[in-house]
PDB file of C-alpha atoms in Angstrom:
ATOM      1  CA  MET A   1      12.319 -13.695  -0.160  1.00 44.00           C
ATOM      2  CA  PHE A   2      12.902 -10.075  -1.133  1.00 40.00           C
ATOM      3  CA  ASP A   3      16.196  -8.580   0.065  1.00 42.00           C
ATOM      4  CA  ALA A   4      16.006  -4.859   0.847  1.00 41.00           C
ATOM      5  CA  SER A   5      19.728  -4.416   0.268  1.00 38.00           C
ATOM      6  CA  ALA A   6      20.249  -6.756  -2.645  1.00 38.00           C
ATOM      7  CA  SER A   7      22.614  -4.264  -4.238  1.00 35.00           C
ATOM      8  CA  SER A   8      25.055  -4.529  -1.318  1.00 34.00           C
ATOM      9  CA  LYS A   9      27.941  -6.929  -1.642  1.00 34.00           C
ATOM     10  CA  ARG A  10      27.732  -9.900   0.685  1.00 34.00           C
ATOM     11  CA  GLY A  11      29.773  -9.345   3.820  1.00 36.00           C
ATOM     12  CA  GLU A  12      29.831  -5.546   3.529  1.00 35.00           C
ATOM     13  CA  ARG A  13      27.808  -3.094   5.558  1.00 31.00           C
ATOM     14  CA  PRO A  14      25.019  -1.510   3.462  1.00 33.00           C
ATOM     15  CA  GLN A  15      25.597   2.093   2.506  1.00 29.00           C
ATOM     16  CA  ALA A  16      23.181   4.969   2.067  1.00 28.00           C
ATOM     17  CA  GLU A  17      23.890   7.610  -0.523  1.00 26.00           C
ATOM     18  CA  TYR A  18      22.541  11.102  -0.076  1.00 22.00           C
ATOM     19  CA  HIS A  19      23.053  14.457  -1.791  1.00 26.00           C
ATOM     20  CA  CYS A  20      23.895  17.627   0.094  1.00 25.00           C
ATOM     21  CA  GLY A  21      24.922  20.963  -1.408  1.00 30.00           C
ATOM     22  CA  GLY A  22      25.226  19.423  -4.849  1.00 30.00           C
ATOM     23  CA  GLU A  23      27.913  16.981  -3.752  1.00 27.00           C
ATOM     24  CA  SER A  24      27.379  13.253  -3.490  1.00 26.00           C
ATOM     25  CA  GLN A  25      28.604  11.711  -0.278  1.00 25.00           C
ATOM     26  CA  VAL A  26      28.451   8.222   1.173  1.00 25.00           C
ATOM     27  CA  GLN A  27      27.500   7.682   4.782  1.00 27.00           C
ATOM     28  CA  LEU A  28      27.970   4.342   6.525  1.00 26.00           C
ATOM     29  CA  LEU A  29      24.943   3.161   8.463  1.00 32.00           C
ATOM     30  CA  THR A  30      25.799   1.425  11.701  1.00 33.00           C
ATOM     31  CA  PHE A  31      23.577  -1.411  12.815  1.00 36.00           C
ATOM     32  CA  GLY A  32      24.133  -1.661  16.551  1.00 42.00           C
ATOM     33  CA  ALA A  33      22.451  -4.447  18.477  1.00 47.00           C
ATOM     34  CA  ASP A  34      19.489  -3.455  20.621  1.00 53.00           C
ATOM     35  CA  LEU A  35      19.210  -5.885  23.494  1.00 50.00           C
ATOM     36  CA  ARG A  36      15.608  -4.810  24.098  1.00 63.00           C
ATOM     37  CA  ALA A  37      14.489  -5.993  20.660  1.00 74.00           C
ATOM     38  CA  LYS A  38      12.318  -9.091  20.552  1.00 90.00           C
ATOM     39  CA  THR A  39      10.025 -10.810  18.079  1.00 94.00           C
ATOM     40  CA  GLY A  40       7.187  -8.394  17.383  1.00 95.00           C
ATOM     41  CA  TYR A  41       3.612  -9.100  16.378  1.00 97.00           C
ATOM     42  CA  GLY A  42       1.026  -6.952  14.651  1.00 97.00           C
ATOM     43  CA  THR A  43      -2.464  -7.418  13.250  1.00 97.00           C
ATOM     44  CA  ALA A  44      -4.633  -5.317  10.954  1.00 97.00           C
ATOM     45  CA  LEU A  45      -8.180  -5.891   9.772  1.00 95.00           C
ATOM     46  CA  ALA A  46      -9.476  -5.549   6.246  1.00 95.00           C
ATOM     47  CA  HIS A  47     -12.062  -3.055   5.115  1.00 95.00           C
ATOM     48  CA  HIS A  48     -15.064  -3.821   2.921  1.00 94.00           C
ATOM     49  CA  GLY A  49     -14.805  -1.019   0.434  1.00 91.00           C
ATOM     50  CA  GLU A  50     -16.203   2.348   1.354  1.00 92.00           C
ATOM     51  CA  ILE A  51     -19.313   3.907   2.804  1.00 92.00           C
ATOM     52  CA  PHE A  52     -18.296   7.123   1.082  1.00 91.00           C
ATOM     53  CA  GLN A  53     -15.686   8.158  -1.436  1.00 87.00           C
ATOM     54  CA  GLY A  54     -15.525  11.497  -3.137  1.00 87.00           C
ATOM     55  CA  VAL A  55     -14.284  15.037  -2.724  1.00 86.00           C
ATOM     56  CA  ALA A  56     -14.532  17.158   0.412  1.00 84.00           C
ATOM     57  CA  VAL A  57     -14.044  20.912   0.595  1.00 78.00           C
ATOM     58  CA  CYS A  58     -12.205  21.988   3.743  1.00 75.00           C
ATOM     59  CA  LYS A  59     -12.661  25.331   5.526  1.00 74.00           C
ATOM     60  CA  SER A  60      -9.902  26.927   3.467  1.00 77.00           C
ATOM     61  CA  GLY A  61     -11.719  25.981   0.274  1.00 79.00           C
ATOM     62  CA  ARG A  62      -9.167  23.367  -0.723  1.00 84.00           C
ATOM     63  CA  LEU A  63     -10.437  20.142  -2.279  1.00 88.00           C
ATOM     64  CA  HIS A  64      -9.402  16.825  -0.741  1.00 88.00           C
ATOM     65  CA  ARG A  65     -10.128  13.406  -2.176  1.00 87.00           C
ATOM     66  CA  GLY A  66     -11.461  11.492   0.789  1.00 90.00           C
ATOM     67  CA  LEU A  67     -13.125   8.282   1.875  1.00 91.00           C
ATOM     68  CA  VAL A  68     -14.803   6.569   4.788  1.00 93.00           C
ATOM     69  CA  SER A  69     -13.875   2.890   4.936  1.00 93.00           C
ATOM     70  CA  LEU A  70     -16.240   0.150   6.124  1.00 94.00           C
ATOM     71  CA  PRO A  71     -14.231  -1.984   8.587  1.00 93.00           C
ATOM     72  CA  CYS A  72     -14.480  -5.748   8.140  1.00 94.00           C
ATOM     73  CA  ALA A  73     -13.256  -8.113  10.860  1.00 93.00           C
ATOM     74  CA  ILE A  74     -13.686 -11.404   8.990  1.00 94.00           C
ATOM     75  CA  PHE A  75     -10.484 -10.826   6.992  1.00 95.00           C
ATOM     76  CA  LYS A  76      -7.134  -9.789   8.478  1.00 96.00           C
ATOM     77  CA  THR A  77      -3.345  -9.810   8.178  1.00 97.00           C
ATOM     78  CA  ASP A  78      -1.028 -11.086  10.917  1.00 98.00           C
ATOM     79  CA  ALA A  79       2.589  -9.905  10.849  1.00 98.00           C
ATOM     80  CA  THR A  80       5.658 -11.150  12.691  1.00 97.00           C
ATOM     81  CA  PHE A  81       8.898  -9.161  12.704  1.00 96.00           C
ATOM     82  CA  ILE A  82      12.047 -10.943  13.886  1.00 94.00           C
ATOM     83  CA  PRO A  83      14.799  -8.303  14.239  1.00 91.00           C
ATOM     84  CA  ASP A  84      18.473  -9.063  13.786  1.00 86.00           C
ATOM     85  CA  ILE A  85      21.683  -7.087  13.247  1.00 81.00           C
ATOM     86  CA  THR A  86      22.397  -8.108   9.659  1.00 80.00           C
ATOM     87  CA  GLY A  87      21.252  -4.773   8.243  1.00 79.00           C
ATOM     88  CA  VAL A  88      19.097  -6.652   5.730  1.00 86.00           C
ATOM     89  CA  ILE A  89      15.305  -6.537   5.831  1.00 90.00           C
ATOM     90  CA  ARG A  90      13.574  -9.520   4.254  1.00 91.00           C
ATOM     91  CA  VAL A  91       9.906 -10.300   3.693  1.00 92.00           C
ATOM     92  CA  ASP A  92       7.994 -13.537   3.241  1.00 92.00           C
ATOM     93  CA  PRO A  93       6.063 -13.805   0.928  1.00 90.00           C
ATOM     94  CA  ALA A  94       8.674 -12.124  -1.237  1.00 87.00           C
ATOM     95  CA  TRP A  95       6.251 -10.114  -3.389  1.00 90.00           C
ATOM     96  CA  LYS A  96       4.837  -8.098  -0.474  1.00 92.00           C
ATOM     97  CA  VAL A  97       7.320  -5.287  -0.957  1.00 90.00           C
ATOM     98  CA  LYS A  98       4.947  -2.532   0.211  1.00 94.00           C
ATOM     99  CA  ALA A  99       4.942  -4.098   3.672  1.00 95.00           C
ATOM    100  CA  LEU A 100       8.740  -4.303   3.549  1.00 94.00           C
ATOM    101  CA  ARG A 101       8.799  -0.608   2.730  1.00 94.00           C
ATOM    102  CA  GLY A 102       6.538  -0.047   5.726  1.00 95.00           C
ATOM    103  CA  VAL A 103       9.114  -1.729   7.991  1.00 95.00           C
ATOM    104  CA  GLN A 104      11.890   0.480   6.620  1.00 92.00           C
ATOM    105  CA  LEU A 105       9.815   3.621   7.159  1.00 94.00           C
ATOM    106  CA  ALA A 106       8.796   2.546  10.664  1.00 94.00           C
ATOM    107  CA  LEU A 107      12.405   2.007  11.726  1.00 90.00           C
ATOM    108  CA  ASP A 108      13.421   5.346  10.237  1.00 89.00           C
ATOM    109  CA  HIS A 109      10.516   7.145  11.896  1.00 91.00           C
ATOM    110  CA  LYS A 110      11.502   5.957  15.359  1.00 86.00           C
ATOM    111  CA  LYS A 111      15.115   7.006  14.678  1.00 80.00           C
ATOM    112  CA  ARG A 112      16.357   3.567  15.615  1.00 73.00           C
ATOM    113  CA  PRO A 113      19.455   1.882  14.218  1.00 62.00           C
ATOM    114  CA  ARG A 114      18.523   0.298  10.920  1.00 66.00           C
ATOM    115  CA  HIS A 115      18.209  -3.265  12.136  1.00 77.00           C
ATOM    116  CA  GLY A 116      17.731  -6.046   9.685  1.00 81.00           C
ATOM    117  CA  GLY A 117      15.118  -8.654  10.244  1.00 90.00           C
ATOM    118  CA  LEU A 118      12.572 -11.016   8.791  1.00 94.00           C
ATOM    119  CA  LEU A 119       8.995  -9.861   8.230  1.00 96.00           C
ATOM    120  CA  GLN A 120       6.550 -12.741   7.910  1.00 97.00           C
ATOM    121  CA  LEU A 121       2.992 -12.072   6.763  1.00 96.00           C
ATOM    122  CA  SER A 122      -0.047 -14.319   6.938  1.00 96.00           C
ATOM    123  CA  SER A 123      -3.221 -12.907   5.408  1.00 95.00           C
ATOM    124  CA  SER A 124      -6.748 -14.145   4.779  1.00 94.00           C
ATOM    125  CA  ILE A 125      -7.576 -11.092   2.641  1.00 93.00           C
ATOM    126  CA  PRO A 126      -8.181 -11.797  -1.076  1.00 89.00           C
ATOM    127  CA  VAL A 127      -5.967  -9.628  -3.266  1.00 86.00           C
ATOM    128  CA  GLY A 128      -7.443  -7.290  -5.869  1.00 82.00           C
ATOM    129  CA  TRP A 129     -11.005  -7.227  -4.567  1.00 88.00           C
ATOM    130  CA  GLY A 130     -10.874  -3.821  -2.903  1.00 88.00           C
ATOM    131  CA  LEU A 131     -10.608  -5.203   0.634  1.00 92.00           C
ATOM    132  CA  GLY A 132      -7.423  -3.282   1.422  1.00 92.00           C
ATOM    133  CA  SER A 133      -5.032  -6.228   1.440  1.00 93.00           C
ATOM    134  CA  SER A 134      -1.887  -4.157   0.880  1.00 93.00           C
ATOM    135  CA  THR A 135      -2.870  -1.533   3.453  1.00 95.00           C
ATOM    136  CA  SER A 136      -3.579  -4.273   5.983  1.00 97.00           C
ATOM    137  CA  ASP A 137      -0.141  -5.785   5.278  1.00 97.00           C
ATOM    138  CA  VAL A 138       1.584  -2.426   5.769  1.00 97.00           C
ATOM    139  CA  ILE A 139      -0.264  -1.562   8.982  1.00 97.00           C
ATOM    140  CA  ALA A 140       0.307  -5.006  10.506  1.00 98.00           C
ATOM    141  CA  ALA A 141       4.017  -4.756   9.606  1.00 97.00           C
ATOM    142  CA  ILE A 142       4.379  -1.312  11.211  1.00 97.00           C
ATOM    143  CA  ARG A 143       2.628  -2.514  14.355  1.00 97.00           C
ATOM    144  CA  ALA A 144       4.922  -5.559  14.496  1.00 97.00           C
ATOM    145  CA  VAL A 145       7.983  -3.290  14.361  1.00 95.00           C
ATOM    146  CA  GLY A 146       6.582  -1.190  17.194  1.00 95.00           C
ATOM    147  CA  ASP A 147       5.916  -4.301  19.260  1.00 96.00           C
ATOM    148  CA  ALA A 148       9.449  -5.615  18.636  1.00 94.00           C
ATOM    149  CA  PHE A 149      10.942  -2.505  20.235  1.00 92.00           C
ATOM    150  CA  ASP A 150       8.146  -1.833  22.765  1.00 92.00           C
ATOM    151  CA  GLU A 151       7.270   1.413  21.005  1.00 91.00           C
ATOM    152  CA  SER A 152       3.766   2.224  19.869  1.00 91.00           C
ATOM    153  CA  PHE A 153       2.718   4.183  16.793  1.00 95.00           C
ATOM    154  CA  THR A 154      -0.276   6.517  16.864  1.00 94.00           C
ATOM    155  CA  ALA A 155      -2.952   6.067  14.219  1.00 94.00           C
ATOM    156  CA  GLY A 156      -1.817   9.342  12.656  1.00 94.00           C
ATOM    157  CA  GLU A 157       1.784   8.152  12.464  1.00 96.00           C
ATOM    158  CA  ILE A 158       0.706   4.877  10.870  1.00 96.00           C
ATOM    159  CA  ALA A 159      -1.435   6.773   8.349  1.00 95.00           C
ATOM    160  CA  THR A 160       1.510   8.939   7.302  1.00 94.00           C
ATOM    161  CA  LEU A 161       3.835   5.949   6.951  1.00 96.00           C
ATOM    162  CA  ALA A 162       1.252   3.850   5.098  1.00 95.00           C
ATOM    163  CA  VAL A 163       0.711   6.525   2.448  1.00 94.00           C
ATOM    164  CA  LYS A 164       4.482   6.807   1.986  1.00 94.00           C
ATOM    165  CA  ALA A 165       4.729   3.027   1.630  1.00 95.00           C
ATOM    166  CA  GLU A 166       1.977   2.578  -0.956  1.00 92.00           C
ATOM    167  CA  ALA A 167       1.011   6.041  -2.312  1.00 87.00           C
ATOM    168  CA  ALA A 168      -2.612   5.687  -1.168  1.00 87.00           C
ATOM    169  CA  SER A 169      -4.046   4.050   1.920  1.00 90.00           C
ATOM    170  CA  ASP A 170      -7.315   3.199   3.595  1.00 90.00           C
ATOM    171  CA  SER A 171      -8.285   4.445   7.055  1.00 92.00           C
ATOM    172  CA  ILE A 172      -8.339   1.119   8.916  1.00 92.00           C
ATOM    173  CA  MET A 173      -5.566   2.223  11.278  1.00 94.00           C
ATOM    174  CA  PHE A 174      -8.126   4.420  13.051  1.00 93.00           C
ATOM    175  CA  VAL A 175      -9.881   2.130  15.534  1.00 91.00           C
ATOM    176  CA  GLY A 176     -12.917   3.140  17.576  1.00 88.00           C
ATOM    177  CA  SER A 177     -13.980   6.137  15.502  1.00 89.00           C
ATOM    178  CA  THR A 178     -15.051   6.952  11.961  1.00 92.00           C
ATOM    179  CA  VAL A 179     -12.886   9.358   9.988  1.00 92.00           C
ATOM    180  CA  LEU A 180     -13.161  11.077   6.643  1.00 92.00           C
ATOM    181  CA  PHE A 181      -9.671  10.307   5.406  1.00 93.00           C
ATOM    182  CA  ALA A 182      -7.586  11.848   2.626  1.00 91.00           C
ATOM    183  CA  HIS A 183      -6.240   8.561   1.315  1.00 89.00           C
ATOM    184  CA  ARG A 184      -3.491  10.089  -0.845  1.00 88.00           C
ATOM    185  CA  GLU A 185      -2.328  12.595   1.774  1.00 90.00           C
ATOM    186  CA  GLY A 186      -2.508  10.472   4.911  1.00 87.00           C
ATOM    187  CA  ILE A 187      -4.460  13.071   6.877  1.00 87.00           C
ATOM    188  CA  VAL A 188      -7.842  13.136   8.597  1.00 90.00           C
ATOM    189  CA  ILE A 189     -10.158  15.637   6.925  1.00 90.00           C
ATOM    190  CA  GLU A 190     -12.715  15.219   9.688  1.00 90.00           C
ATOM    191  CA  ASP A 191     -13.059  12.934  12.695  1.00 91.00           C
ATOM    192  CA  LEU A 192     -16.716  11.927  12.796  1.00 90.00           C
ATOM    193  CA  GLY A 193     -16.308  10.574  16.307  1.00 85.00           C
ATOM    194  CA  GLU A 194     -18.260   7.385  16.844  1.00 87.00           C
ATOM    195  CA  PRO A 195     -17.795   3.998  15.147  1.00 90.00           C
ATOM    196  CA  VAL A 196     -20.076   3.059  12.249  1.00 90.00           C
ATOM    197  CA  PRO A 197     -23.618   2.212  13.490  1.00 90.00           C
ATOM    198  CA  ASP A 198     -24.464  -1.471  13.883  1.00 91.00           C
ATOM    199  CA  LEU A 199     -24.907  -2.958  10.425  1.00 94.00           C
ATOM    200  CA  GLU A 200     -25.267  -6.486   9.135  1.00 94.00           C
ATOM    201  CA  VAL A 201     -23.403  -6.685   5.826  1.00 95.00           C
ATOM    202  CA  LEU A 202     -23.951  -9.304   3.133  1.00 95.00           C
ATOM    203  CA  GLY A 203     -20.845  -9.062   0.964  1.00 95.00           C
ATOM    204  CA  PHE A 204     -20.160 -10.440  -2.494  1.00 92.00           C
ATOM    205  CA  ASN A 205     -17.860 -10.022  -5.469  1.00 89.00           C
ATOM    206  CA  THR A 206     -19.175  -8.245  -8.550  1.00 82.00           C
ATOM    207  CA  PHE A 207     -16.227  -9.462 -10.660  1.00 68.00           C
ATOM    208  CA  SER A 208     -16.130  -6.212 -12.564  1.00 51.00           C
ATOM    209  CA  PRO A 209     -13.140  -6.051 -14.714  1.00 44.00           C
ATOM    210  CA  ALA A 210     -11.174  10.046 -11.911  1.00 56.00           C
ATOM    211  CA  ARG A 211     -11.916  13.073 -12.352  1.00 61.00           C
ATOM    212  CA  TYR A 212     -15.053  14.335 -10.608  1.00 61.00           C
ATOM    213  CA  SER A 213     -17.133  16.989 -12.318  1.00 66.00           C
ATOM    214  CA  TRP A 214     -18.153  20.102 -10.426  1.00 62.00           C
ATOM    215  CA  TRP A 215     -21.734  18.878 -10.091  1.00 63.00           C
ATOM    216  CA  GLU A 216     -20.407  15.719  -8.479  1.00 65.00           C
ATOM    217  CA  ILE A 217     -18.242  17.738  -6.092  1.00 66.00           C
ATOM    218  CA  GLU A 218     -21.322  19.744  -5.120  1.00 68.00           C
ATOM    219  CA  ALA A 219     -23.298  16.508  -4.686  1.00 70.00           C
ATOM    220  CA  PHE A 220     -20.743  15.272  -2.166  1.00 76.00           C
ATOM    221  CA  ARG A 221     -21.314  18.277   0.123  1.00 74.00           C
ATOM    222  CA  PRO A 222     -24.742  17.213   1.455  1.00 82.00           C
ATOM    223  CA  LEU A 223     -23.606  13.584   1.584  1.00 87.00           C
ATOM    224  CA  ILE A 224     -20.814  14.466   4.015  1.00 87.00           C
ATOM    225  CA  GLY A 225     -23.315  16.387   6.137  1.00 86.00           C
ATOM    226  CA  LEU A 226     -25.682  13.408   6.163  1.00 89.00           C
ATOM    227  CA  LEU A 227     -22.798  11.067   6.984  1.00 91.00           C
ATOM    228  CA  ARG A 228     -21.798  13.294   9.886  1.00 90.00           C
ATOM    229  CA  ARG A 229     -25.358  13.178  11.238  1.00 91.00           C
ATOM    230  CA  ALA A 230     -25.697   9.414  10.689  1.00 91.00           C
ATOM    231  CA  ILE A 231     -22.557   8.676  12.709  1.00 91.00           C
ATOM    232  CA  ARG A 232     -23.578  11.058  15.501  1.00 91.00           C
ATOM    233  CA  THR A 233     -27.134   9.698  15.804  1.00 92.00           C
ATOM    234  CA  ARG A 234     -26.235   6.032  15.120  1.00 92.00           C
ATOM    235  CA  ASP A 235     -28.696   6.015  12.205  1.00 93.00           C
ATOM    236  CA  ALA A 236     -28.245   2.846  10.127  1.00 93.00           C
ATOM    237  CA  LEU A 237     -30.842   3.897   7.538  1.00 93.00           C
ATOM    238  CA  LEU A 238     -29.100   7.196   6.904  1.00 93.00           C
ATOM    239  CA  ILE A 239     -25.715   5.433   6.601  1.00 93.00           C
ATOM    240  CA  GLY A 240     -27.265   3.170   3.966  1.00 93.00           C
ATOM    241  CA  GLN A 241     -28.594   6.143   2.016  1.00 92.00           C
ATOM    242  CA  VAL A 242     -25.187   7.842   2.021  1.00 92.00           C
ATOM    243  CA  ALA A 243     -23.441   4.638   0.905  1.00 93.00           C
ATOM    244  CA  SER A 244     -25.948   4.085  -1.910  1.00 92.00           C
ATOM    245  CA  ALA A 245     -25.650   7.674  -3.146  1.00 90.00           C
ATOM    246  CA  SER A 246     -21.839   7.499  -3.095  1.00 89.00           C
ATOM    247  CA  ALA A 247     -21.965   4.228  -5.038  1.00 90.00           C
ATOM    248  CA  GLU A 248     -24.308   5.836  -7.577  1.00 88.00           C
ATOM    249  CA  ILE A 249     -21.965   8.773  -8.217  1.00 84.00           C
ATOM    250  CA  ASN A 250     -18.904   6.537  -8.475  1.00 82.00           C
ATOM    251  CA  GLN A 251     -20.606   4.089 -10.837  1.00 84.00           C
ATOM    252  CA  ARG A 252     -19.338   6.328 -13.654  1.00 78.00           C
ATOM    253  CA  PHE A 253     -15.698   5.628 -12.719  1.00 74.00           C
ATOM    254  CA  LEU A 254     -15.707   1.914 -11.883  1.00 72.00           C
ATOM    255  CA  PRO A 255     -18.993   0.441 -13.132  1.00 80.00           C
ATOM    256  CA  LYS A 256     -20.370  -2.515 -11.213  1.00 84.00           C
ATOM    257  CA  PRO A 257     -22.308  -5.158 -13.173  1.00 84.00           C
ATOM    258  CA  HIS A 258     -26.036  -5.476 -12.382  1.00 87.00           C
ATOM    259  CA  PHE A 259     -26.053  -2.094 -10.657  1.00 89.00           C
ATOM    260  CA  GLU A 260     -29.755  -1.472 -11.259  1.00 90.00           C
ATOM    261  CA  THR A 261     -30.566  -4.994 -10.091  1.00 92.00           C
ATOM    262  CA  LEU A 262     -28.697  -4.343  -6.850  1.00 92.00           C
ATOM    263  CA  LYS A 263     -30.916  -1.330  -6.228  1.00 93.00           C
ATOM    264  CA  THR A 264     -33.930  -3.588  -6.756  1.00 95.00           C
ATOM    265  CA  VAL A 265     -32.538  -6.091  -4.245  1.00 95.00           C
ATOM    266  CA  VAL A 266     -32.194  -3.271  -1.699  1.00 96.00           C
ATOM    267  CA  ARG A 267     -35.825  -2.240  -2.157  1.00 95.00           C
ATOM    268  CA  SER A 268     -37.156  -5.817  -2.165  1.00 96.00           C
ATOM    269  CA  THR A 269     -35.321  -6.984   0.953  1.00 96.00           C
ATOM    270  CA  GLY A 270     -35.653  -3.897   3.119  1.00 95.00           C
ATOM    271  CA  ALA A 271     -31.902  -3.281   3.170  1.00 96.00           C
ATOM    272  CA  VAL A 272     -30.932   0.224   4.252  1.00 95.00           C
ATOM    273  CA  GLY A 273     -28.623   0.548   1.245  1.00 95.00           C
ATOM    274  CA  PHE A 274     -25.559  -0.885  -0.438  1.00 93.00           C
ATOM    275  CA  GLN A 275     -21.898   0.008  -0.663  1.00 93.00           C
ATOM    276  CA  VAL A 276     -19.045  -0.788  -3.042  1.00 90.00           C
ATOM    277  CA  ALA A 277     -15.277  -0.840  -3.180  1.00 88.00           C
ATOM    278  CA  HIS A 278     -14.535   2.146  -5.371  1.00 78.00           C
ATOM    279  CA  SER A 279     -11.148   0.689  -6.325  1.00 76.00           C
ATOM    280  CA  GLY A 280     -12.049  -3.001  -6.324  1.00 81.00           C
ATOM    281  CA  THR A 281     -14.718  -5.534  -7.167  1.00 86.00           C
ATOM    282  CA  ILE A 282     -16.619  -6.220  -3.942  1.00 90.00           C
ATOM    283  CA  ALA A 283     -19.952  -4.802  -2.824  1.00 93.00           C
ATOM    284  CA  GLY A 284     -22.201  -5.232   0.181  1.00 96.00           C
ATOM    285  CA  LEU A 285     -25.876  -4.987   1.038  1.00 97.00           C
ATOM    286  CA  LEU A 286     -26.380  -3.100   4.306  1.00 97.00           C
ATOM    287  CA  PHE A 287     -29.042  -4.122   6.814  1.00 97.00           C
ATOM    288  CA  ASP A 288     -29.943  -2.551  10.141  1.00 95.00           C
ATOM    289  CA  SER A 289     -28.770  -5.251  12.540  1.00 92.00           C
ATOM    290  CA  GLY A 290     -31.607  -4.463  14.949  1.00 91.00           C
ATOM    291  CA  SER A 291     -34.418  -4.723  12.410  1.00 92.00           C
ATOM    292  CA  SER A 292     -37.069  -7.448  12.487  1.00 92.00           C
ATOM    293  CA  GLY A 293     -37.055 -10.409  10.109  1.00 94.00           C
ATOM    294  CA  LEU A 294     -33.347  -9.927   9.422  1.00 96.00           C
ATOM    295  CA  GLU A 295     -32.511 -13.584   8.745  1.00 96.00           C
ATOM    296  CA  VAL A 296     -35.395 -14.018   6.309  1.00 96.00           C
ATOM    297  CA  ARG A 297     -34.505 -10.845   4.427  1.00 97.00           C
ATOM    298  CA  ILE A 298     -30.826 -11.753   4.161  1.00 97.00           C
ATOM    299  CA  GLN A 299     -31.774 -15.164   2.784  1.00 97.00           C
ATOM    300  CA  GLN A 300     -34.074 -13.440   0.274  1.00 97.00           C
ATOM    301  CA  ALA A 301     -31.159 -11.237  -0.772  1.00 96.00           C
ATOM    302  CA  ARG A 302     -28.929 -14.282  -1.267  1.00 97.00           C
ATOM    303  CA  THR A 303     -31.599 -15.862  -3.467  1.00 96.00           C
ATOM    304  CA  MET A 304     -31.931 -12.717  -5.582  1.00 95.00           C
ATOM    305  CA  LEU A 305     -28.147 -12.428  -5.931  1.00 95.00           C
ATOM    306  CA  ALA A 306     -27.960 -16.050  -7.071  1.00 94.00           C
ATOM    307  CA  GLY A 307     -30.429 -15.114  -9.801  1.00 93.00           C
ATOM    308  CA  ILE A 308     -27.791 -12.821 -11.355  1.00 91.00           C
ATOM    309  CA  GLY A 309     -24.989 -15.346 -10.938  1.00 91.00           C
ATOM    310  CA  VAL A 310     -23.627 -14.211  -7.562  1.00 92.00           C
ATOM    311  CA  ASN A 311     -23.479 -17.475  -5.620  1.00 92.00           C
ATOM    312  CA  GLN A 312     -20.680 -16.739  -3.143  1.00 93.00           C
ATOM    313  CA  THR A 313     -21.485 -14.335  -0.328  1.00 95.00           C
ATOM    314  CA  TRP A 314     -20.145 -13.659   3.157  1.00 95.00           C
ATOM    315  CA  ARG A 315     -21.611 -11.930   6.149  1.00 95.00           C
ATOM    316  CA  PHE A 316     -20.251  -9.762   8.942  1.00 94.00           C
ATOM    317  CA  HIS A 317     -21.383  -7.291  11.572  1.00 93.00           C
ATOM    318  CA  THR A 318     -19.774  -3.897  12.028  1.00 90.00           C
ATOM    319  CA  GLY A 319     -19.812  -4.407  15.797  1.00 74.00           C
ATOM    320  CA  GLN A 320     -17.140  -7.130  15.390  1.00 65.00           C
ATOM    321  CA  ASN A 321     -14.416  -4.523  14.937  1.00 59.00           C
TER     322      ASN A 321
END
């Protein structure tokens, strides 16, 4: 397991070094026991890539890289935080150091004594596919810390801490609404209000091994307007069109194999569109969950995907979140 204070000598209190006025000083951190602390639990869902990723222009004219994540409830991370007074934070599995960093930041943010403790993570999210495994780990860890001390974190607080822990984050900490999220700044560019309309998603892995031009930035403007309208009116077809257009623009940055074939599958099966993980390998065909003949059309899509070598698929409904 990873030891957050491995540089400290065994038996000594950890020390924090800071610089003030050009002089280096050493300040002892005291780890007082908190009798209210208990074992804390936290959970965070995965996301299934993005409905939209691109550049948004705010009212001031500033450009923000932003995304709208597609929540996915079939994968998740469960975190357990067992606080102690050792002053050492440990994580199991040992390589999940971003989540460990999340615990450190969470304790600092609440201005609590820097307790030690054991963070245990159990995740069903495949790593490296673009499902947000590291973000899910970090969010679950932060929530577990809050639960251990009976203190909650707002979604905005979690977003800020998550970006500090891993440099860029998804927006899955925002539950119950859809947000256009600046994933490298940890801020909400726009709260679109409602959850994503009801969609049936057939997901798969494409096994694929930026700078946006000005025409691409201009192309994102109407997409954000359409996305805003789709969320407000609960329009699954319009959501699918936005997702497909965003995938088309971003194909230049992270090409997905069989991209043209996927567009054919959409047309042939009556899907409302398709979406991709812009930083991973997964993709999903989007179907209006209330449309007729859904089961037959999803089976047709599976057959067509098998024809290009995609034999493993999974299915989820956005209403599960």
